[in-house]
Amino acid sequence: MFTPLIITKNAIIVLAVIVVLLAALYFFKHRGHSNLAGDRARLAAVLTEVFTEVQKPVISHNRLIKEMKARLHVGEKMAHVLVGKARAMGLVKTDGHTVKPGPELGL
């Protein structure tokens, strides 16, 4: 009669440890992405990379989003947030359909 109780306690402890580890991994990943939005130098470096690789003065907004997702390993929503932050910092200029380097990017 004591054996099922011990197995249940151990199972609950193992499950709790797994849940805590998954929650910690999620929060560390989210914190890294949110810090990226404030990191002007890294954002400028990625945008410079994208524009020099494409070798065009103007690219489509969708292309920039795809490049940001691929280079920074973020989702689409975060890529849009990063483009918005870059626009607010003056790194890019956008009209909704096309994106070109801003004066702060120096290209």
PDB file of C-alpha atoms in Angstrom:
ATOM      1  CA  MET A   1       0.000   0.000   0.000  1.00  0.00           C
ATOM      2  CA  PHE A   2       2.962   2.338   0.507  1.00  0.00           C
ATOM      3  CA  THR A   3       4.522   1.649  -2.905  1.00  0.00           C
ATOM      4  CA  PRO A   4       1.934   3.518  -5.058  1.00  0.00           C
ATOM      5  CA  LEU A   5       2.217   6.514  -2.747  1.00  0.00           C
ATOM      6  CA  ILE A   6       6.024   6.630  -3.159  1.00  0.00           C
ATOM      7  CA  ILE A   7       5.776   6.254  -6.943  1.00  0.00           C
ATOM      8  CA  THR A   8       3.228   9.052  -7.071  1.00  0.00           C
ATOM      9  CA  LYS A   9       5.421  11.382  -4.997  1.00  0.00           C
ATOM     10  CA  ASN A  10       8.427  10.662  -7.200  1.00  0.00           C
ATOM     11  CA  ALA A  11       6.387  11.151 -10.369  1.00  0.00           C
ATOM     12  CA  ILE A  12       5.076  14.496  -9.122  1.00  0.00           C
ATOM     13  CA  ILE A  13       8.585  15.645  -8.210  1.00  0.00           C
ATOM     14  CA  VAL A  14       9.975  14.645 -11.634  1.00  0.00           C
ATOM     15  CA  LEU A  15       7.064  16.319 -13.411  1.00  0.00           C
ATOM     16  CA  ALA A  16       7.534  19.507 -11.370  1.00  0.00           C
ATOM     17  CA  VAL A  17      11.260  19.610 -12.224  1.00  0.00           C
ATOM     18  CA  ILE A  18      10.506  19.180 -15.929  1.00  0.00           C
ATOM     19  CA  VAL A  19       7.903  21.962 -15.866  1.00  0.00           C
ATOM     20  CA  VAL A  20      10.305  24.318 -14.068  1.00  0.00           C
ATOM     21  CA  LEU A  21      13.078  23.580 -16.596  1.00  0.00           C
ATOM     22  CA  LEU A  22      10.779  24.203 -19.565  1.00  0.00           C
ATOM     23  CA  ALA A  23       9.555  27.463 -18.045  1.00  0.00           C
ATOM     24  CA  ALA A  24      13.147  28.590 -17.428  1.00  0.00           C
ATOM     25  CA  LEU A  25      14.154  27.801 -21.019  1.00  0.00           C
ATOM     26  CA  TYR A  26      11.158  29.737 -22.366  1.00  0.00           C
ATOM     27  CA  PHE A  27      11.907  32.818 -20.265  1.00  0.00           C
ATOM     28  CA  PHE A  28      15.625  32.824 -21.128  1.00  0.00           C
ATOM     29  CA  LYS A  29      14.804  32.613 -24.841  1.00  0.00           C
ATOM     30  CA  HIS A  30      12.194  35.371 -24.571  1.00  0.00           C
ATOM     31  CA  ARG A  31      14.576  37.592 -22.618  1.00  0.00           C
ATOM     32  CA  GLY A  32      17.243  37.151 -25.296  1.00  0.00           C
ATOM     33  CA  HIS A  33      14.862  38.205 -28.041  1.00  0.00           C
ATOM     34  CA  SER A  34      13.551  41.188 -26.117  1.00  0.00           C
ATOM     35  CA  ASN A  35      17.125  42.338 -25.406  1.00  0.00           C
ATOM     36  CA  LEU A  36      17.820  42.155 -29.131  1.00  0.00           C
ATOM     37  CA  ALA A  37      15.269  44.903 -29.787  1.00  0.00           C
ATOM     38  CA  GLY A  38      17.303  47.312 -27.658  1.00  0.00           C
ATOM     39  CA  ASP A  39      20.709  46.277 -28.997  1.00  0.00           C
ATOM     40  CA  ARG A  40      21.304  48.938 -31.632  1.00  0.00           C
ATOM     41  CA  ALA A  41      24.745  47.700 -32.693  1.00  0.00           C
ATOM     42  CA  ARG A  42      23.643  44.118 -33.332  1.00  0.00           C
ATOM     43  CA  LEU A  43      20.499  45.223 -35.151  1.00  0.00           C
ATOM     44  CA  ALA A  44      22.534  47.598 -37.320  1.00  0.00           C
ATOM     45  CA  ALA A  45      25.051  44.841 -38.073  1.00  0.00           C
ATOM     46  CA  VAL A  46      22.330  42.449 -39.227  1.00  0.00           C
ATOM     47  CA  LEU A  47      20.668  45.105 -41.379  1.00  0.00           C
ATOM     48  CA  THR A  48      24.018  46.056 -42.935  1.00  0.00           C
ATOM     49  CA  GLU A  49      24.614  42.377 -43.708  1.00  0.00           C
ATOM     50  CA  VAL A  50      21.220  42.055 -45.367  1.00  0.00           C
ATOM     51  CA  PHE A  51      21.570  45.159 -47.531  1.00  0.00           C
ATOM     52  CA  THR A  52      25.150  44.380 -48.614  1.00  0.00           C
ATOM     53  CA  GLU A  53      24.259  40.791 -49.503  1.00  0.00           C
ATOM     54  CA  VAL A  54      21.240  41.823 -51.564  1.00  0.00           C
ATOM     55  CA  GLN A  55      23.234  44.615 -53.282  1.00  0.00           C
ATOM     56  CA  LYS A  56      20.115  46.667 -53.931  1.00  0.00           C
ATOM     57  CA  PRO A  57      19.290  50.052 -52.430  1.00  0.00           C
ATOM     58  CA  VAL A  58      15.637  49.068 -51.873  1.00  0.00           C
ATOM     59  CA  ILE A  59      14.227  45.653 -50.927  1.00  0.00           C
ATOM     60  CA  SER A  60      10.718  44.429 -50.246  1.00  0.00           C
ATOM     61  CA  HIS A  61       9.401  44.409 -46.711  1.00  0.00           C
ATOM     62  CA  ASN A  62       8.657  40.675 -46.935  1.00  0.00           C
ATOM     63  CA  ARG A  63      12.238  39.937 -48.005  1.00  0.00           C
ATOM     64  CA  LEU A  64      13.600  41.874 -45.026  1.00  0.00           C
ATOM     65  CA  ILE A  65      11.282  39.991 -42.659  1.00  0.00           C
ATOM     66  CA  LYS A  66      12.428  36.638 -44.104  1.00  0.00           C
ATOM     67  CA  GLU A  67      16.087  37.647 -43.788  1.00  0.00           C
ATOM     68  CA  MET A  68      15.608  38.804 -40.183  1.00  0.00           C
ATOM     69  CA  LYS A  69      13.869  35.541 -39.302  1.00  0.00           C
ATOM     70  CA  ALA A  70      16.651  33.477 -40.854  1.00  0.00           C
ATOM     71  CA  ARG A  71      19.587  35.445 -39.447  1.00  0.00           C
ATOM     72  CA  LEU A  72      18.295  36.081 -35.940  1.00  0.00           C
ATOM     73  CA  HIS A  73      16.282  32.865 -35.476  1.00  0.00           C
ATOM     74  CA  VAL A  74      13.122  34.692 -34.443  1.00  0.00           C
ATOM     75  CA  GLY A  75       9.484  34.331 -35.388  1.00  0.00           C
ATOM     76  CA  GLU A  76       7.596  36.551 -37.780  1.00  0.00           C
ATOM     77  CA  LYS A  77       6.069  38.686 -35.048  1.00  0.00           C
ATOM     78  CA  MET A  78       9.462  39.405 -33.480  1.00  0.00           C
ATOM     79  CA  ALA A  79      10.929  40.177 -36.908  1.00  0.00           C
ATOM     80  CA  HIS A  80       8.200  42.785 -37.435  1.00  0.00           C
ATOM     81  CA  VAL A  81       8.935  44.242 -33.994  1.00  0.00           C
ATOM     82  CA  LEU A  82      12.644  44.458 -34.842  1.00  0.00           C
ATOM     83  CA  VAL A  83      11.947  46.203 -38.153  1.00  0.00           C
ATOM     84  CA  GLY A  84       9.739  48.656 -36.264  1.00  0.00           C
ATOM     85  CA  LYS A  85      12.502  49.300 -33.720  1.00  0.00           C
ATOM     86  CA  ALA A  86      15.024  49.750 -36.532  1.00  0.00           C
ATOM     87  CA  ARG A  87      12.685  52.250 -38.180  1.00  0.00           C
ATOM     88  CA  ALA A  88      12.298  54.145 -34.904  1.00  0.00           C
ATOM     89  CA  MET A  89      16.100  54.238 -34.506  1.00  0.00           C
ATOM     90  CA  GLY A  90      16.514  55.596 -38.034  1.00  0.00           C
ATOM     91  CA  LEU A  91      18.300  52.501 -39.306  1.00  0.00           C
ATOM     92  CA  VAL A  92      15.766  51.868 -42.086  1.00  0.00           C
ATOM     93  CA  LYS A  93      13.062  53.775 -43.912  1.00  0.00           C
ATOM     94  CA  THR A  94       9.913  51.959 -44.954  1.00  0.00           C
ATOM     95  CA  ASP A  95       6.672  52.783 -46.699  1.00  0.00           C
ATOM     96  CA  GLY A  96       4.996  49.485 -45.867  1.00  0.00           C
ATOM     97  CA  HIS A  97       5.982  47.653 -49.053  1.00  0.00           C
ATOM     98  CA  THR A  98       9.639  48.552 -49.540  1.00  0.00           C
ATOM     99  CA  VAL A  99      12.539  49.145 -47.173  1.00  0.00           C
ATOM    100  CA  LYS A 100      15.720  51.121 -47.744  1.00  0.00           C
ATOM    101  CA  PRO A 101      18.662  51.891 -45.459  1.00  0.00           C
ATOM    102  CA  GLY A 102      18.194  54.912 -43.256  1.00  0.00           C
ATOM    103  CA  PRO A 103      20.705  57.680 -42.593  1.00  0.00           C
ATOM    104  CA  GLU A 104      21.774  56.084 -39.300  1.00  0.00           C
ATOM    105  CA  LEU A 105      22.785  52.843 -41.019  1.00  0.00           C
ATOM    106  CA  GLY A 106      25.386  54.564 -43.162  1.00  0.00           C
ATOM    107  CA  LEU A 107      24.951  52.668 -46.427  1.00  0.00           C
TER     108      LEU A 107
END
